[in-house]
Amino acid sequence: MSETAGNGASRDGALLTVTDLTKYFPVRKGLLWEKTVGYVKAVDGVSFVIQEGKTLGLVGESGSGKSTTGYCVLQLLRPTGGSIRFNDTEMTGLKGEALRKMRQNMQIVFQDPYSSLDPRMTVGGIVAEPLEVHGIGTRKGRKETVRRLLEVVGFNPNFTNRYPHEFSGGQRQRIGIARALALNPKLIVCDEPVSALDVSIQAQILNLLKDLQRDFGLTYLFISHDLAVVRTMADDIAVMNQGKLVEVGPAEQVYLNPKDEYTKALFTAVPVPDPRRQRERKAERARLRLDRITGI
């Protein structure tokens, strides 16, 4: 990304353009919680652009507003303000059937592969559900589509009549990815898709996501607090702190030469196996804490 929205970003070839996005949650008091006494500014003036076929890594601490931003992009949460344009279509004004049709192009892979799959549905039913909701294909055709999708994500298609509890976390996440691919979307929001998995399985899922992006031209909004994962996956990195974007730029540039003090503090918290580097990191963290305290 040569430039970024809100920071002068180019919109040439942009699939998703988010401008001044806000999401405020009311704080209520009173016997029936009828009085609004303030607002939690979960997302506050966030702007970014994702080029088609690219990955934007959205990073920050827990509670920084990363997932809320992703849910607003998909209209799972209605934004308080701002603009979300997908392929030059303004998403924030869509309702009903128009919004339902647009959602075929935008899907999500959730963080927890255990709670994101309905335990009462078979694997085949879970992957076929988006096709049924949008009335795509015949019953026989949907079964064949499900088998192909499961093969694409490296899951045994003969297990379509089994239930989610019979599989490991990595296998369940493959099912979730197959469900996200069912409608042939252009954009997938990956909401910390590997944080609940073992390290060895994380690598498999990340490689799968990269292969799918290459083969199907997918665009990702990749949300994570794991900076090593984001560096592996993302073309660009956006750093969030307390609902605001504090730094956006090419992944290697942000990772190797961060400009914002919060970004520097975030990166110095990443553990390294070299004892000498650990001492350097410890000294750097102490300096950053002192700077924040003194306001220097």
Coordinates of C-alpha atoms in Angstrom, one line a residue, residues 54-280:
K54 CA -3.9 -8.4 -0.6
T55 CA -3.9 -8.9 3.2
L56 CA -4.1 -6.2 5.8
G57 CA -3.0 -7.3 9.2
L58 CA -4.9 -5.5 12.1
V59 CA -2.9 -5.8 15.3
G60 CA -3.2 -4.5 18.8
E61 CA -3.7 -5.5 22.4
S62 CA -6.9 -7.2 23.6
G63 CA -9.7 -4.6 23.8
S64 CA -8.1 -2.3 21.3
G65 CA -11.1 -2.6 18.9
K66 CA -9.7 -5.0 16.3
S67 CA -12.6 -7.5 16.3
T68 CA -15.2 -4.8 16.5
T69 CA -13.7 -3.2 13.4
G70 CA -14.0 -6.5 11.6
Y71 CA -17.6 -7.0 12.7
C72 CA -18.5 -3.5 11.5
V73 CA -16.9 -4.1 8.1
L74 CA -19.2 -7.2 7.7
Q75 CA -22.2 -5.2 9.2
L76 CA -22.5 -7.8 12.0
L77 CA -22.4 -4.7 14.1
R78 CA -23.9 -1.5 12.8
P79 CA -21.3 1.3 12.9
T80 CA -22.1 4.5 14.8
G81 CA -20.6 6.6 11.9
G82 CA -18.2 6.6 9.0
S83 CA -18.1 4.9 5.6
I84 CA -17.4 1.3 4.5
R85 CA -17.2 0.9 0.7
F86 CA -16.9 -2.5 -0.8
N87 CA -16.3 -2.4 -4.6
D88 CA -17.6 1.1 -4.7
T89 CA -20.8 0.0 -2.8
E90 CA -21.5 1.9 0.4
M91 CA -22.2 -0.9 3.0
T92 CA -23.5 1.2 5.8
G93 CA -26.8 2.1 4.0
L94 CA -27.7 -1.4 3.0
K95 CA -30.6 -3.2 4.6
G96 CA -32.7 -6.4 4.1
E97 CA -32.2 -8.2 0.8
A98 CA -29.6 -5.8 -0.6
L99 CA -27.4 -6.4 2.5
R100 CA -28.0 -10.2 2.4
K101 CA -26.8 -10.3 -1.3
M102 CA -23.8 -8.2 -0.6
R103 CA -22.8 -10.6 2.2
Q104 CA -22.1 -13.3 -0.3
N105 CA -18.9 -11.4 -1.1
M106 CA -17.8 -11.0 2.5
Q107 CA -17.3 -13.9 5.0
I108 CA -15.6 -14.5 8.3
V109 CA -13.4 -17.2 10.0
F110 CA -13.9 -17.0 13.7
Q111 CA -11.3 -17.2 16.4
D112 CA -12.7 -20.2 18.3
P113 CA -13.2 -23.3 16.2
Y114 CA -15.1 -25.0 19.1
S115 CA -17.9 -22.5 19.7
S116 CA -18.2 -21.2 16.1
L117 CA -19.6 -24.5 14.8
D118 CA -23.1 -25.7 15.7
P119 CA -22.7 -29.0 17.6
R120 CA -26.1 -30.2 16.5
M121 CA -25.3 -30.0 12.8
T122 CA -23.1 -32.4 10.8
V123 CA -20.0 -31.2 8.9
G124 CA -21.9 -31.4 5.7
G125 CA -24.8 -29.4 7.0
I126 CA -22.5 -26.7 8.4
V127 CA -20.6 -26.2 5.1
A128 CA -23.8 -26.4 3.1
E129 CA -25.8 -23.9 5.2
P130 CA -24.6 -20.7 3.4
L131 CA -25.6 -22.3 0.1
E132 CA -29.1 -23.1 1.5
V133 CA -29.6 -19.7 3.0
H134 CA -28.8 -18.0 -0.3
G135 CA -30.7 -20.6 -2.4
I136 CA -27.7 -21.6 -4.4
G137 CA -27.8 -25.0 -6.3
T138 CA -29.9 -28.1 -5.9
R139 CA -29.7 -30.5 -2.9
K140 CA -27.6 -32.9 -4.9
G141 CA -25.4 -30.1 -6.3
R142 CA -24.8 -28.7 -2.8
K143 CA -23.6 -32.1 -1.6
E144 CA -21.1 -32.2 -4.3
T145 CA -20.0 -28.6 -3.7
V146 CA -19.5 -29.5 0.0
R147 CA -17.3 -32.4 -0.8
R148 CA -15.1 -30.2 -3.1
L149 CA -14.8 -27.5 -0.5
L150 CA -13.7 -30.0 2.1
E151 CA -11.1 -31.4 -0.2
V152 CA -9.8 -27.9 -1.0
V153 CA -9.2 -27.2 2.7
G154 CA -7.6 -30.6 3.3
F155 CA -10.5 -32.2 5.2
N156 CA -11.7 -35.8 4.4
P157 CA -14.9 -35.4 2.4
N158 CA -16.1 -38.8 3.6
F159 CA -16.7 -37.3 7.1
T160 CA -19.6 -35.1 6.1
N161 CA -22.1 -37.0 8.3
R162 CA -20.0 -36.6 11.4
Y163 CA -20.3 -33.9 14.1
P164 CA -17.8 -31.2 15.1
H165 CA -17.1 -32.7 18.6
E166 CA -15.5 -35.7 16.8
F167 CA -12.6 -33.5 15.4
S168 CA -9.6 -31.6 16.7
G169 CA -9.3 -27.8 16.8
G170 CA -7.3 -27.7 13.6
Q171 CA -9.8 -29.9 11.8
R172 CA -12.7 -27.8 13.0
Q173 CA -11.0 -24.6 11.8
R174 CA -10.7 -26.3 8.3
I175 CA -14.5 -26.8 8.5
G176 CA -14.9 -23.2 9.3
I177 CA -12.7 -22.1 6.4
A178 CA -14.7 -24.4 4.1
R179 CA -17.9 -22.7 5.2
A180 CA -16.4 -19.3 4.6
L181 CA -15.5 -20.3 1.1
A182 CA -18.9 -21.8 0.2
L183 CA -20.2 -18.6 -1.4
N184 CA -17.0 -17.8 -3.3
P185 CA -16.4 -14.5 -1.4
K186 CA -13.9 -11.8 -2.4
L187 CA -13.1 -10.7 1.2
I188 CA -12.6 -12.9 4.3
V189 CA -12.3 -11.4 7.7
C190 CA -10.0 -13.7 9.7
D191 CA -10.6 -12.9 13.4
E192 CA -7.6 -14.4 15.1
P193 CA -8.1 -17.7 13.3
V194 CA -5.1 -19.6 14.8
S195 CA -4.9 -18.2 18.3
A196 CA -6.8 -21.1 19.8
L197 CA -4.6 -23.8 18.0
D198 CA -1.4 -25.5 18.9
V199 CA 1.7 -23.9 17.3
S200 CA 2.3 -26.8 14.8
I201 CA -1.3 -26.6 13.7
Q202 CA -1.2 -22.8 13.4
A203 CA 1.5 -23.2 10.7
Q204 CA -0.7 -25.6 8.7
I205 CA -3.7 -23.3 8.9
L206 CA -1.7 -20.2 7.9
N207 CA -0.2 -22.1 4.9
L208 CA -3.7 -23.1 3.9
L209 CA -4.9 -19.5 4.1
K210 CA -2.0 -18.4 1.9
D211 CA -2.6 -21.1 -0.6
L212 CA -6.3 -20.3 -0.8
Q213 CA -5.5 -16.6 -1.4
R214 CA -3.1 -17.5 -4.2
D215 CA -5.5 -20.0 -5.8
F216 CA -8.7 -18.0 -5.5
G217 CA -7.5 -14.4 -5.4
L218 CA -8.9 -13.8 -1.9
T219 CA -8.5 -10.6 0.1
Y220 CA -8.0 -10.8 3.8
L221 CA -8.6 -8.5 6.8
F222 CA -6.4 -10.6 9.2
I223 CA -7.0 -9.7 12.8
S224 CA -4.4 -10.9 15.4
H225 CA -2.4 -10.0 18.4
D226 CA 0.4 -12.3 17.3
L227 CA 2.9 -10.1 15.6
A228 CA 4.9 -13.0 14.1
V229 CA 1.8 -14.4 12.5
V230 CA 0.8 -11.0 11.1
R231 CA 4.3 -10.5 9.6
T232 CA 4.0 -13.9 7.9
M233 CA 0.5 -13.2 6.5
A234 CA 0.2 -9.5 5.8
D235 CA 1.2 -7.2 3.0
D236 CA 0.4 -4.2 5.2
I237 CA 0.0 -3.8 8.9
A238 CA -2.4 -1.5 10.8
V239 CA -1.8 -1.0 14.5
M240 CA -4.7 -0.2 16.8
N241 CA -4.6 1.3 20.3
Q242 CA -7.7 2.2 22.3
G243 CA -10.0 2.2 19.3
K244 CA -7.7 4.3 17.1
L245 CA -5.2 3.5 14.3
V246 CA -1.8 4.7 15.4
E247 CA 0.3 3.4 12.5
V248 CA -0.3 1.9 9.1
G249 CA 2.2 0.8 6.4
P250 CA 3.9 -2.0 4.5
A251 CA 4.4 -5.0 6.8
E252 CA 8.2 -5.1 6.7
Q253 CA 8.5 -1.4 7.1
V254 CA 6.3 -1.3 10.2
Y255 CA 7.9 -4.4 11.7
L256 CA 11.5 -3.3 11.2
N257 CA 11.2 0.4 11.6
P258 CA 8.0 1.3 13.6
K259 CA 7.4 5.1 13.9
D260 CA 4.8 5.2 16.7
E261 CA 5.9 4.7 20.4
Y262 CA 3.0 2.3 21.0
T263 CA 4.0 0.2 18.0
K264 CA 7.6 0.1 19.3
A265 CA 6.3 -1.0 22.7
L266 CA 4.1 -3.6 21.2
F267 CA 7.0 -5.1 19.1
T268 CA 9.5 -5.0 22.0
A269 CA 7.1 -7.3 23.9
V270 CA 7.6 -10.1 21.4
P271 CA 9.9 -12.8 23.0
V272 CA 13.1 -13.6 21.2
P273 CA 15.3 -16.7 21.8
D274 CA 18.6 -14.7 21.9
P275 CA 19.6 -13.8 25.5
R276 CA 21.5 -10.7 24.3
R277 CA 18.5 -9.5 22.3
Q278 CA 16.3 -10.2 25.4
R279 CA 18.5 -7.8 27.5
E280 CA 18.3 -5.2 24.7

